[in-house]
Coordinates of N, CA and C in Angstrom, one line a residue:
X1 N -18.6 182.1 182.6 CA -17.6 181.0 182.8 C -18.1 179.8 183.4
X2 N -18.9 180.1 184.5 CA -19.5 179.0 185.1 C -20.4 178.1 184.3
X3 N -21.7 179.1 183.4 CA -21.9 178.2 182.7 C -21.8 177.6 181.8
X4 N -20.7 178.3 180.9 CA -19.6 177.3 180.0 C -19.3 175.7 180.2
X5 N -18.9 176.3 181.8 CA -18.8 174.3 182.2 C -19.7 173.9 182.7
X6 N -20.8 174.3 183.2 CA -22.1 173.8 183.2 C -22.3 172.9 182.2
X7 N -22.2 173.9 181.2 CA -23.0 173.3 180.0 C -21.7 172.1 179.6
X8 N -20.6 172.6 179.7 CA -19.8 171.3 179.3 C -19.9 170.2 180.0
X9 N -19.7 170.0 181.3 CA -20.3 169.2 181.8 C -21.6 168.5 181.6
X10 N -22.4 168.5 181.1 CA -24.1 167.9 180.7 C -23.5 167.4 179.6
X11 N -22.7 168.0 178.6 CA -22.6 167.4 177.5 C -21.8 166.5 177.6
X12 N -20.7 166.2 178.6 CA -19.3 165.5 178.9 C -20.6 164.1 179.5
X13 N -21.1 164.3 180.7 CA -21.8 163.7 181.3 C -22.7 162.9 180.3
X14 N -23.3 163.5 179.6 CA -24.4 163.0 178.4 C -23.7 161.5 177.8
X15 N -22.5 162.2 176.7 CA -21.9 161.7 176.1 C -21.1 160.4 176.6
X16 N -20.8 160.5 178.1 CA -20.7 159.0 178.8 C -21.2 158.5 178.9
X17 N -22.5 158.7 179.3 CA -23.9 157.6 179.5 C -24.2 156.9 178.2
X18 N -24.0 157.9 177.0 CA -24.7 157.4 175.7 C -23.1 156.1 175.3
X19 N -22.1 156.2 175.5 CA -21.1 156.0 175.1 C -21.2 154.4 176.1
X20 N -20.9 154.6 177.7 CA -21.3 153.0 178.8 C -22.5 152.4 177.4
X21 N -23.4 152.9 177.1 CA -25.2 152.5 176.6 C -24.7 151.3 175.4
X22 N -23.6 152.2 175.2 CA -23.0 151.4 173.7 C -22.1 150.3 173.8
X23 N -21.5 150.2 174.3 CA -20.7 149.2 175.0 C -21.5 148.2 175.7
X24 N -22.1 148.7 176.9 CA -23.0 147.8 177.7 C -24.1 146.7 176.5
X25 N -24.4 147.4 175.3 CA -25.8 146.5 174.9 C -25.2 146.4 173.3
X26 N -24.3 146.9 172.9 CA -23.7 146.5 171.2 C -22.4 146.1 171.1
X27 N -21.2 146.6 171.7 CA -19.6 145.6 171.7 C -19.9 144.0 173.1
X28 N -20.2 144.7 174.3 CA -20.6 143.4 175.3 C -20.8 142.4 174.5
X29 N -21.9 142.2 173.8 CA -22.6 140.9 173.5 C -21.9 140.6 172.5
X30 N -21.1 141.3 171.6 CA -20.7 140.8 170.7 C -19.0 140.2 170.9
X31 N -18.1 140.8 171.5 CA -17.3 140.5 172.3 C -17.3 139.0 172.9
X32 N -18.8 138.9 173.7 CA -19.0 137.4 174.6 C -18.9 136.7 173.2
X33 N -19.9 137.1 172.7 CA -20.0 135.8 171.1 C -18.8 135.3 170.7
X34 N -18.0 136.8 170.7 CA -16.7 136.3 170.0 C -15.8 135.3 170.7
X35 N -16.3 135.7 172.0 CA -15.0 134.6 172.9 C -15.6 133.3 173.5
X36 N -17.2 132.8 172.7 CA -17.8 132.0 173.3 C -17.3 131.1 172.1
X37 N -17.1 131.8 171.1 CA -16.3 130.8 169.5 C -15.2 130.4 170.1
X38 N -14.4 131.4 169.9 CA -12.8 131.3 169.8 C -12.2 130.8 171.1
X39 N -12.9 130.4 172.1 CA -12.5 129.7 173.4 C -13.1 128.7 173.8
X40 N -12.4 127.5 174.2 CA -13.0 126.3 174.4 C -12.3 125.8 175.6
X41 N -13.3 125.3 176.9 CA -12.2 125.5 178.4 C -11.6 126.1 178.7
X42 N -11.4 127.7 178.2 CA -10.5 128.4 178.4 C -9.4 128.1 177.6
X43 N -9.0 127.7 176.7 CA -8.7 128.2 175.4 C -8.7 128.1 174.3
X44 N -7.4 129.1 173.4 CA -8.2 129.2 172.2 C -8.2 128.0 171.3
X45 N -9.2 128.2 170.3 CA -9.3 127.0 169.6 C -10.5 127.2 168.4
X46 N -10.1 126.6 167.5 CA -11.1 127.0 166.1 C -11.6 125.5 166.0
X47 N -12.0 125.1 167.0 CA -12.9 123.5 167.1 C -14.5 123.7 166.6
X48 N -14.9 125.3 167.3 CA -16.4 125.5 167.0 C -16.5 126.0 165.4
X49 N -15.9 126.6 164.9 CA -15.8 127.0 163.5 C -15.5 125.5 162.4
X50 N -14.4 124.4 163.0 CA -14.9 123.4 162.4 C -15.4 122.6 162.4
X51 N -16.5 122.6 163.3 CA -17.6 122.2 163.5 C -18.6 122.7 163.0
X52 N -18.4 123.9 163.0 CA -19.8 124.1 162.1 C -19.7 124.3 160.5
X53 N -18.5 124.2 159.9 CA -18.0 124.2 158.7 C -18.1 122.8 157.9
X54 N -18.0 122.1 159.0 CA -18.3 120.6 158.8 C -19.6 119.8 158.4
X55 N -20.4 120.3 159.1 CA -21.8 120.4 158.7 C -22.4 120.8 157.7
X56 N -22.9 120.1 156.7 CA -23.6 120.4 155.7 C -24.6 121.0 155.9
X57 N -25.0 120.4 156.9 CA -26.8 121.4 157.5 C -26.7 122.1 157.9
X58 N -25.3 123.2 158.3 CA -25.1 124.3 158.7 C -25.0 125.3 157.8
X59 N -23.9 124.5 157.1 CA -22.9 125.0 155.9 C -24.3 125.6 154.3
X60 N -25.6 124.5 154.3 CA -26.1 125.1 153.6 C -26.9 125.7 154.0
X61 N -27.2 125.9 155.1 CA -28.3 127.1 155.5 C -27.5 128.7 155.7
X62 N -26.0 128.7 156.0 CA -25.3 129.8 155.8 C -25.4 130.3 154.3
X63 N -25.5 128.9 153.2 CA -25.6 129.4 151.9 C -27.2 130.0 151.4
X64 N -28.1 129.4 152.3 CA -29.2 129.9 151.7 C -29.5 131.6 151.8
X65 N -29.1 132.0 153.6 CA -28.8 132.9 153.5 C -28.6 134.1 152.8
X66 N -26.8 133.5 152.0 CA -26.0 134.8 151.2 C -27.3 135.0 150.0
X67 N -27.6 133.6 149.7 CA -28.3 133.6 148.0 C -29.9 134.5 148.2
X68 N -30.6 134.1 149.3 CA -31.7 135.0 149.7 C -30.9 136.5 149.4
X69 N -30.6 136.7 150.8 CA -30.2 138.2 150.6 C -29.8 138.7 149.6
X70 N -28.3 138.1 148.6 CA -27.9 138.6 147.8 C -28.9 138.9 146.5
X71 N -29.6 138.3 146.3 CA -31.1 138.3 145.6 C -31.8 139.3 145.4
X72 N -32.1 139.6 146.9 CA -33.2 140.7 147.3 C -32.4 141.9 147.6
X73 N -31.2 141.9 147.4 CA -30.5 143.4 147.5 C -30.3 143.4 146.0
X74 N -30.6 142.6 145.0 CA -29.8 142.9 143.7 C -32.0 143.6 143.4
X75 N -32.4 142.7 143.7 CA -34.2 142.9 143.1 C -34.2 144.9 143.9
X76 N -34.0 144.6 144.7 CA -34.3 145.9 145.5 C -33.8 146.8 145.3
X77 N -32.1 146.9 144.7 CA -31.5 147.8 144.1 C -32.3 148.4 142.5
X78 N -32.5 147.2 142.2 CA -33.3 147.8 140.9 C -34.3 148.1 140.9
X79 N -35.2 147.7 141.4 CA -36.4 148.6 141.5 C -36.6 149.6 142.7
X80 N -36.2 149.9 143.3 CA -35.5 151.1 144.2 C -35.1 152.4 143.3
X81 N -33.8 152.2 142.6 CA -33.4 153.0 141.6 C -34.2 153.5 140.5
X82 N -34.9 152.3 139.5 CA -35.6 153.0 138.6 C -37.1 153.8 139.0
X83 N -37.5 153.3 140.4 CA -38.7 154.0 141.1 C -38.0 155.7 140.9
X84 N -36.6 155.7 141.8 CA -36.3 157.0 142.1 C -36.0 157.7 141.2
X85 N -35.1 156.9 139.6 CA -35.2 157.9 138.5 C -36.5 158.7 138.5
X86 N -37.5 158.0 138.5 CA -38.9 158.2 137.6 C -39.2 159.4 138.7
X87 N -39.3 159.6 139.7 CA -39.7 159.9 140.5 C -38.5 161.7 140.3
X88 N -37.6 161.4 140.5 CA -36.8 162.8 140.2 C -36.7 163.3 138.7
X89 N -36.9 162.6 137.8 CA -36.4 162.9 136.8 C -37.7 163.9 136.4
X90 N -39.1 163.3 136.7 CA -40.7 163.3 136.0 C -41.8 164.5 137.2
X91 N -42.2 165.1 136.7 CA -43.7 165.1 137.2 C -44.6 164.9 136.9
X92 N -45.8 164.2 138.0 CA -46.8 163.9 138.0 C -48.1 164.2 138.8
X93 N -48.9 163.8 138.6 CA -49.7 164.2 139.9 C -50.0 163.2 140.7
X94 N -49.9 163.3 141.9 CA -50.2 162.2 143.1 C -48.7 161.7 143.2
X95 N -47.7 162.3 143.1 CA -46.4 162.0 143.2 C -45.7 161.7 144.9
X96 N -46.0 163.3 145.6 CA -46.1 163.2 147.1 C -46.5 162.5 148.0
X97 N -47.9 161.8 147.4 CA -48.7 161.0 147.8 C -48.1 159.9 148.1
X98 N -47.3 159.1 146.9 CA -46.8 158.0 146.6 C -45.4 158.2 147.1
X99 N -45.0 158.9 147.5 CA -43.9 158.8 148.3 C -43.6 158.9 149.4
X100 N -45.1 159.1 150.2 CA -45.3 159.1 151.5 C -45.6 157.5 151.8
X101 N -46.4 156.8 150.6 CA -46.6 155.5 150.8 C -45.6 154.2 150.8
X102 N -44.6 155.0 150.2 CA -43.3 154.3 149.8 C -42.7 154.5 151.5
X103 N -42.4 155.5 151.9 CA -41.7 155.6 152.9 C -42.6 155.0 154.0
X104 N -43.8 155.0 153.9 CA -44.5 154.1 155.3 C -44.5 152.5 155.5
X105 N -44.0 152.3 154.0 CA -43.9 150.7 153.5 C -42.4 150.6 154.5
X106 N -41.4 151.2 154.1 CA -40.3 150.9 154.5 C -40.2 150.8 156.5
X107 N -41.3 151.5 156.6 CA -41.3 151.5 158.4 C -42.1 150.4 159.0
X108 N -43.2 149.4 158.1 CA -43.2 148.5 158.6 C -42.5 147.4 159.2
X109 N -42.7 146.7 160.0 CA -42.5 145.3 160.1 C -42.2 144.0 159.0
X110 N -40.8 143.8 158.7 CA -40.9 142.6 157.6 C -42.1 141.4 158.1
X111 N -42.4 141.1 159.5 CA -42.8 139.9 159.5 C -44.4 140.3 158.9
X112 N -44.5 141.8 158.8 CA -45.9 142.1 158.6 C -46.5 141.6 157.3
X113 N -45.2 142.3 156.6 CA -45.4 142.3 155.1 C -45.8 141.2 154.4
X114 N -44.6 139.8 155.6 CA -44.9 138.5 154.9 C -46.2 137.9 155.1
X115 N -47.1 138.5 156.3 CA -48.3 137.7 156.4 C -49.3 138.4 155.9
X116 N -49.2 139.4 155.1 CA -50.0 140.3 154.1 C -49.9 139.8 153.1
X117 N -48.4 138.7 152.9 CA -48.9 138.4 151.0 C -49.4 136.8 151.3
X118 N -49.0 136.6 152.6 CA -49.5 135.2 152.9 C -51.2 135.3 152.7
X119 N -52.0 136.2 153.4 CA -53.0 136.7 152.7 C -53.7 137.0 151.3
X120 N -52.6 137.2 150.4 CA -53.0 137.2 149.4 C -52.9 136.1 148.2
X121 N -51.7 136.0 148.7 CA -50.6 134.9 147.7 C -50.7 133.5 148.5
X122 N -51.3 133.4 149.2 CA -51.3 131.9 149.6 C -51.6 131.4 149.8
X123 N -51.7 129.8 149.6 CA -52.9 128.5 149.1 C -53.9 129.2 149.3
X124 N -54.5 129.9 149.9 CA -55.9 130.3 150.4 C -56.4 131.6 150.1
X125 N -55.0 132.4 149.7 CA -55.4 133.9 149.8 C -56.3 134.1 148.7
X126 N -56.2 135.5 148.6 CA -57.3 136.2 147.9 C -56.9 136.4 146.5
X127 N -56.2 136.4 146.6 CA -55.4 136.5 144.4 C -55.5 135.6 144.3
X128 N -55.0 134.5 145.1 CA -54.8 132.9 144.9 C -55.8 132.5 144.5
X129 N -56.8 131.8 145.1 CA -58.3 131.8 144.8 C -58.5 132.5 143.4
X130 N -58.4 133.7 143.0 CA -59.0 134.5 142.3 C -58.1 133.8 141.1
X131 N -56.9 133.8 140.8 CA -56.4 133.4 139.5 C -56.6 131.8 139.6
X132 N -56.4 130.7 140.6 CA -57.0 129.7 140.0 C -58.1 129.1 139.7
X133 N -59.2 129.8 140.3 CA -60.7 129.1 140.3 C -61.3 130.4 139.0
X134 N -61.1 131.3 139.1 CA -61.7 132.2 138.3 C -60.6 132.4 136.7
X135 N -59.7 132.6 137.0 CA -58.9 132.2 135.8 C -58.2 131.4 135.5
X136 N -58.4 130.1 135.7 CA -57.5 128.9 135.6 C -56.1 129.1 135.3
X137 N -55.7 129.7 136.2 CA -54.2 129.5 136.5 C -53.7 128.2 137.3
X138 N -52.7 128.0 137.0 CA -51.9 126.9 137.8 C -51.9 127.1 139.3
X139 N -52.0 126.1 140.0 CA -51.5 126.4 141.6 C -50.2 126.4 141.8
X140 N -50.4 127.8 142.6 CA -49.0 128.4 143.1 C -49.1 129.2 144.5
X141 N -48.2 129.2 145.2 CA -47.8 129.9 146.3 C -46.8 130.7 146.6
X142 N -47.3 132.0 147.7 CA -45.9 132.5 148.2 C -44.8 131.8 148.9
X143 N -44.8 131.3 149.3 CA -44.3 130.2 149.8 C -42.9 129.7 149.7
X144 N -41.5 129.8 150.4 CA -40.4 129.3 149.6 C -39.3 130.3 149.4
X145 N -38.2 130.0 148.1 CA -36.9 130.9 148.3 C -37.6 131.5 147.7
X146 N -38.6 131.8 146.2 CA -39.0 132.9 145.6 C -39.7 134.0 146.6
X147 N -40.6 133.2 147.0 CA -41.3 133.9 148.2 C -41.4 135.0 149.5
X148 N -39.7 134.6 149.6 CA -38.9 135.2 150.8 C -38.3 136.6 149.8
X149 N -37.5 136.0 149.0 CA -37.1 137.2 147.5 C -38.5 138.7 147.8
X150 N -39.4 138.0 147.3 CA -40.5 139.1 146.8 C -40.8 139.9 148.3
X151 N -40.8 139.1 149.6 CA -40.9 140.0 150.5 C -40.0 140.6 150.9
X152 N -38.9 140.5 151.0 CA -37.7 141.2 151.4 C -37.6 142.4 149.9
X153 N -37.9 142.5 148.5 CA -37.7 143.4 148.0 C -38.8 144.8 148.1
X154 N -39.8 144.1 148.3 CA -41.1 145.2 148.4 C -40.8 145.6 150.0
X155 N -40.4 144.8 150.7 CA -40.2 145.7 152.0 C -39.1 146.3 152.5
X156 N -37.5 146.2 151.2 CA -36.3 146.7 151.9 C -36.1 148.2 150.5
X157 N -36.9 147.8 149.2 CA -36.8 149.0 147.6 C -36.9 150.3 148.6
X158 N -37.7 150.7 149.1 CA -38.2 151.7 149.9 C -36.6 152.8 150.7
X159 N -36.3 151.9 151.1 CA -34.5 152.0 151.7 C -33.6 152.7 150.3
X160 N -33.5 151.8 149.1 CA -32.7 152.5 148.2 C -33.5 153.1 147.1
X161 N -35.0 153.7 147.4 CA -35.5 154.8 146.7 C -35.1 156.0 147.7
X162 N -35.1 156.1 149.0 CA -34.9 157.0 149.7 C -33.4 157.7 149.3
X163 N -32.2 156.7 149.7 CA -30.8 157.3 149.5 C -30.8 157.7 147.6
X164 N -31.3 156.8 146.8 CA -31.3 156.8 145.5 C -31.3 158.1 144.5
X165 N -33.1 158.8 144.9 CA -33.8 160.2 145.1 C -33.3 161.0 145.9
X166 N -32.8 160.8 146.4 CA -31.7 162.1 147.2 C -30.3 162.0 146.5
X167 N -30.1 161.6 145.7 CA -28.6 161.7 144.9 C -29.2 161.9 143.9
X168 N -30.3 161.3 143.3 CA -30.5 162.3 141.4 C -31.0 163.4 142.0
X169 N -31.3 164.1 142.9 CA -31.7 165.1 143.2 C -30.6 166.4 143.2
X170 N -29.4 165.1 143.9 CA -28.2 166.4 144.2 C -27.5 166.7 142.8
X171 N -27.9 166.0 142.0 CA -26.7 166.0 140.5 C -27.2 167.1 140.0
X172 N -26.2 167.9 139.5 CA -26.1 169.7 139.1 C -27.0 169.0 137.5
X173 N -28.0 170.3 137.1 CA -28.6 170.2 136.0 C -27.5 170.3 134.7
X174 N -27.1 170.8 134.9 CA -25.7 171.9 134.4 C -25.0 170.4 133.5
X175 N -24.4 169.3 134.6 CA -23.9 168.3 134.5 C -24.7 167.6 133.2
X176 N -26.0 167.4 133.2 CA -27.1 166.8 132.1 C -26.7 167.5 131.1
X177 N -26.8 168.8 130.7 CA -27.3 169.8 129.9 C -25.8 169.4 129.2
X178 N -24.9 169.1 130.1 CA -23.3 169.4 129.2 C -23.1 168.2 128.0
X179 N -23.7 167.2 129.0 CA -23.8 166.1 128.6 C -24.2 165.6 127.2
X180 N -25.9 166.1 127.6 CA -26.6 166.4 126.3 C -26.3 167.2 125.0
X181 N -25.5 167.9 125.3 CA -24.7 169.1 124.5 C -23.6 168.6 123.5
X182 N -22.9 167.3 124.6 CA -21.9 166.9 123.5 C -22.5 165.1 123.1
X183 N -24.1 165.3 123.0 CA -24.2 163.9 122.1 C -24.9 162.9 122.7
X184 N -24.4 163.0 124.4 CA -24.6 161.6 125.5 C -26.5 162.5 125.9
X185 N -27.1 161.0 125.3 CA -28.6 161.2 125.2 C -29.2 159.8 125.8
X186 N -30.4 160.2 126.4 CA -31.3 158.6 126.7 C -30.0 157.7 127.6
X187 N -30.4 156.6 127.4 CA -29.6 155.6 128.2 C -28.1 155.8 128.2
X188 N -27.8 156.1 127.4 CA -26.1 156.3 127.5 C -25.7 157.5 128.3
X189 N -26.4 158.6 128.3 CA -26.5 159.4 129.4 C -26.6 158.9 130.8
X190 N -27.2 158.0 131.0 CA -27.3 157.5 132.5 C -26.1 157.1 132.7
X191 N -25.9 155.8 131.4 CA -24.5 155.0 132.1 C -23.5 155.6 131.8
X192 N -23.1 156.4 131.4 CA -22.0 157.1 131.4 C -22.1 158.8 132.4
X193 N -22.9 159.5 133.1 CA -23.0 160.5 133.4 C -23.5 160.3 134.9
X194 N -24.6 159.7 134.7 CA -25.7 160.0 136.1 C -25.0 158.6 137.0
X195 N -24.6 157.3 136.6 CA -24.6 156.2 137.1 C -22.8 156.1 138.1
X196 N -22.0 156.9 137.2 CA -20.7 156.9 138.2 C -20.8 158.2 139.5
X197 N -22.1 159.1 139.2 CA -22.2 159.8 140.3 C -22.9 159.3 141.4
X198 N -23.9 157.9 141.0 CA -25.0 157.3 141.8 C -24.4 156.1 142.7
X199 N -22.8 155.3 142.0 CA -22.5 154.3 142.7 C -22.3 154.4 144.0
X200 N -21.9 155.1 144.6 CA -21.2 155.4 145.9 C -23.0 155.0 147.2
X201 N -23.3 156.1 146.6 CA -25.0 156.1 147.1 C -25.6 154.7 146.7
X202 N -25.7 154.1 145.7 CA -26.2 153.0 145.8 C -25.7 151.5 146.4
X203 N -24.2 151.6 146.6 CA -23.1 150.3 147.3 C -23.8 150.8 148.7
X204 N -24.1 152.1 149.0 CA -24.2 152.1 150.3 C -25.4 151.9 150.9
X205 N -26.4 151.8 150.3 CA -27.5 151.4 150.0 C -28.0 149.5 149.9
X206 N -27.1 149.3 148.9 CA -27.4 147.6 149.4 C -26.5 146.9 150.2
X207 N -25.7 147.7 150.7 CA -24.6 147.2 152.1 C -26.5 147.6 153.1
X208 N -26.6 147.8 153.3 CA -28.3 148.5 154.2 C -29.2 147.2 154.0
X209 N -29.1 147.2 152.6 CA -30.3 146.1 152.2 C -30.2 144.7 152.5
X210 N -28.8 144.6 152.2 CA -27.8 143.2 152.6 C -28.5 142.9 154.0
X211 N -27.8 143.8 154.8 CA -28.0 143.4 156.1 C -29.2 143.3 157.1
X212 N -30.0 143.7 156.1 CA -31.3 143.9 157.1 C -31.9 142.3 156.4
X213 N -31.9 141.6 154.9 CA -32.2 140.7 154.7 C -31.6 139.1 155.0
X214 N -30.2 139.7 155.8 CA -29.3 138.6 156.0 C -30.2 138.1 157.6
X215 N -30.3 139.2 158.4 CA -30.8 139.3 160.1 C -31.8 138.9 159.9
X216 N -32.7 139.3 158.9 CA -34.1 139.4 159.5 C -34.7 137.6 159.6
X217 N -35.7 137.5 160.5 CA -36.0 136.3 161.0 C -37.6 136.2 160.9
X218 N -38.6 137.6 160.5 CA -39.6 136.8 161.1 C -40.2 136.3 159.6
X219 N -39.8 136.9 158.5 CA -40.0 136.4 156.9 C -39.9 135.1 156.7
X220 N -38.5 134.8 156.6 CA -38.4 133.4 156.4 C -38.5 132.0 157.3
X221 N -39.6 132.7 158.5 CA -39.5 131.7 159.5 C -41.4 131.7 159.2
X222 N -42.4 133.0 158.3 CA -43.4 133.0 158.1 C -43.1 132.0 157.3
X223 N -43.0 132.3 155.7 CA -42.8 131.9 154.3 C -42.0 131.1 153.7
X224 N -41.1 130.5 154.6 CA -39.7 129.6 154.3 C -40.3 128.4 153.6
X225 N -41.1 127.9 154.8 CA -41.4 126.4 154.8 C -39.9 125.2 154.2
X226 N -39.6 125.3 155.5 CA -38.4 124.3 154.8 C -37.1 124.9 154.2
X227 N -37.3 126.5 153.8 CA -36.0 127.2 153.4 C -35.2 127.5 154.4
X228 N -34.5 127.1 155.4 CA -34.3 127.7 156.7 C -32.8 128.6 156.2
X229 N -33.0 129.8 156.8 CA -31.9 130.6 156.8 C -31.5 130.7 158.3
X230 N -29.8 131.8 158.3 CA -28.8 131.6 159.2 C -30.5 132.2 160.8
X231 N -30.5 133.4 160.7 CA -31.5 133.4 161.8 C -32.5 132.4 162.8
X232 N -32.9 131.9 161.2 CA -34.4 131.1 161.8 C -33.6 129.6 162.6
X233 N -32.0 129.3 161.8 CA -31.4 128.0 162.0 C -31.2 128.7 163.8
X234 N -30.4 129.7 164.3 CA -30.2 130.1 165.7 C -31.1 129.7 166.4
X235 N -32.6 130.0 165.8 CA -33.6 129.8 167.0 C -33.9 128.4 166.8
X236 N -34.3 127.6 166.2 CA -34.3 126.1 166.9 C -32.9 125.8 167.5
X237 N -31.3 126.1 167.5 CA -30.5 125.7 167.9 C -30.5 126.2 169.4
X238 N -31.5 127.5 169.6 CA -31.2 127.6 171.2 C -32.6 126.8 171.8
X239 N -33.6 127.1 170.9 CA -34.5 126.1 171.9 C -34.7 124.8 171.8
X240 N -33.3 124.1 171.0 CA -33.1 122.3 171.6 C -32.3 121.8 172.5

């Protein structure tokens, strides 16, 4: 009996500390934010919201934002997805391999990624160089909205191969076979069979991707040059 509530206790106990942890460092701050808007001298007032709606220079850097992200969640949903078809549907050899590398890609650092292709892809890099002096290619850079696109997909795909490959995985064989049985073959199979069982998993998936490309700040503050999104716009607004 005693240690029944021993043990309830540690867990009661636990569960408040973890529970203050959450409040103290994720509702607090967001809370202040919200009442650092919606309150002006102590009261309320939507002055800062038209203020900043008023602003063009605000107003399009909120738009560059949605168009970045919404971009790189649509690029990264799709090649995310057809990675994980191939990947559950097929065997191959060095399969494991490549999916250990996929998943170590996704644990990087975005700002990593961007100064990796800045290395490669830029005025100076190493492809760069290579396709215009050796194969007369046009001068081009990573550099920019395309730029930001390509790093946010190769470093967020990794996220909706993971949830992707765990849903063709869970779909009953049974389901295919019946499928197949009355006609629905190749692509029309997908979109009619495998794709109403995958949406759920995949909305939930670029709600993930969304948001990690909406926040993230060290990409487009590498590679932007002049693209300023809502992040990178915060940090010159606190340090002027």
């Amino acid at each position: 009996m005693n240690t029944n509530r021993k043990k309830f206790n540690i867990w009661t106990g636990s569960s408040f500390i973890i529970f203050i942890t959450y409040l103290l460092f994720l509702v607090y701050p967001i809370v202040m934010i919200l009442g650092q808007a919606l309150f002006t001298q102590g009261k309320f007032s939507l002055a800062n919201f038209t203020t900043f709606f008023s602003r063009s220079y605000y107003f399009s850097t909120l738009a560059n934002s949605f168009k970045v992200s919404l971009t790189a969640t649509v690029s990264a949903v799709l090649l995310g997805t057809l990675l994980a078809y191939f990947f559950a549907m097929f065997q191959f050899k060095g399969k494991k391999f490549l999916q250990i590398l996929i998943i170590i890609a996704s644990m990087s650092a975005p700002f990593i990624g961007a100064y990796s292709w800045i290395l490669l892809l830029g005025r100076n890099g190493v492809i760069t160089k290579f396709l215009v002096n050796t194969l007369g290619f046009p001068n081009f850079d990573v550099y920019g909205f395309f730029g930001i696109v390509l790093v946010f997909t190769l470093q967020l795909f990794p996220l909706v191969f993971l949830y992707a490959n765990g849903a063709f995985k869970s779909i009953d064989n049974s389901v295919l076979e019946a499928a197949e049985s009355m006609g629905s073959r190749g692509f029309n199979r997908f979109r009619k069979v495998i794709m109403p069982l995958l949406i759920p998993t995949l909305l939930a998936a670029a709600l993930l991707v969304f948001m990690r490309a909406f926040s993230d700040f060290g990409t487009p503050m590498l590679i932007g040059e002049g693209y300023r999104t809502f992040p990178v716009l915060y940090l010159y607004s606190v340090h002027q």
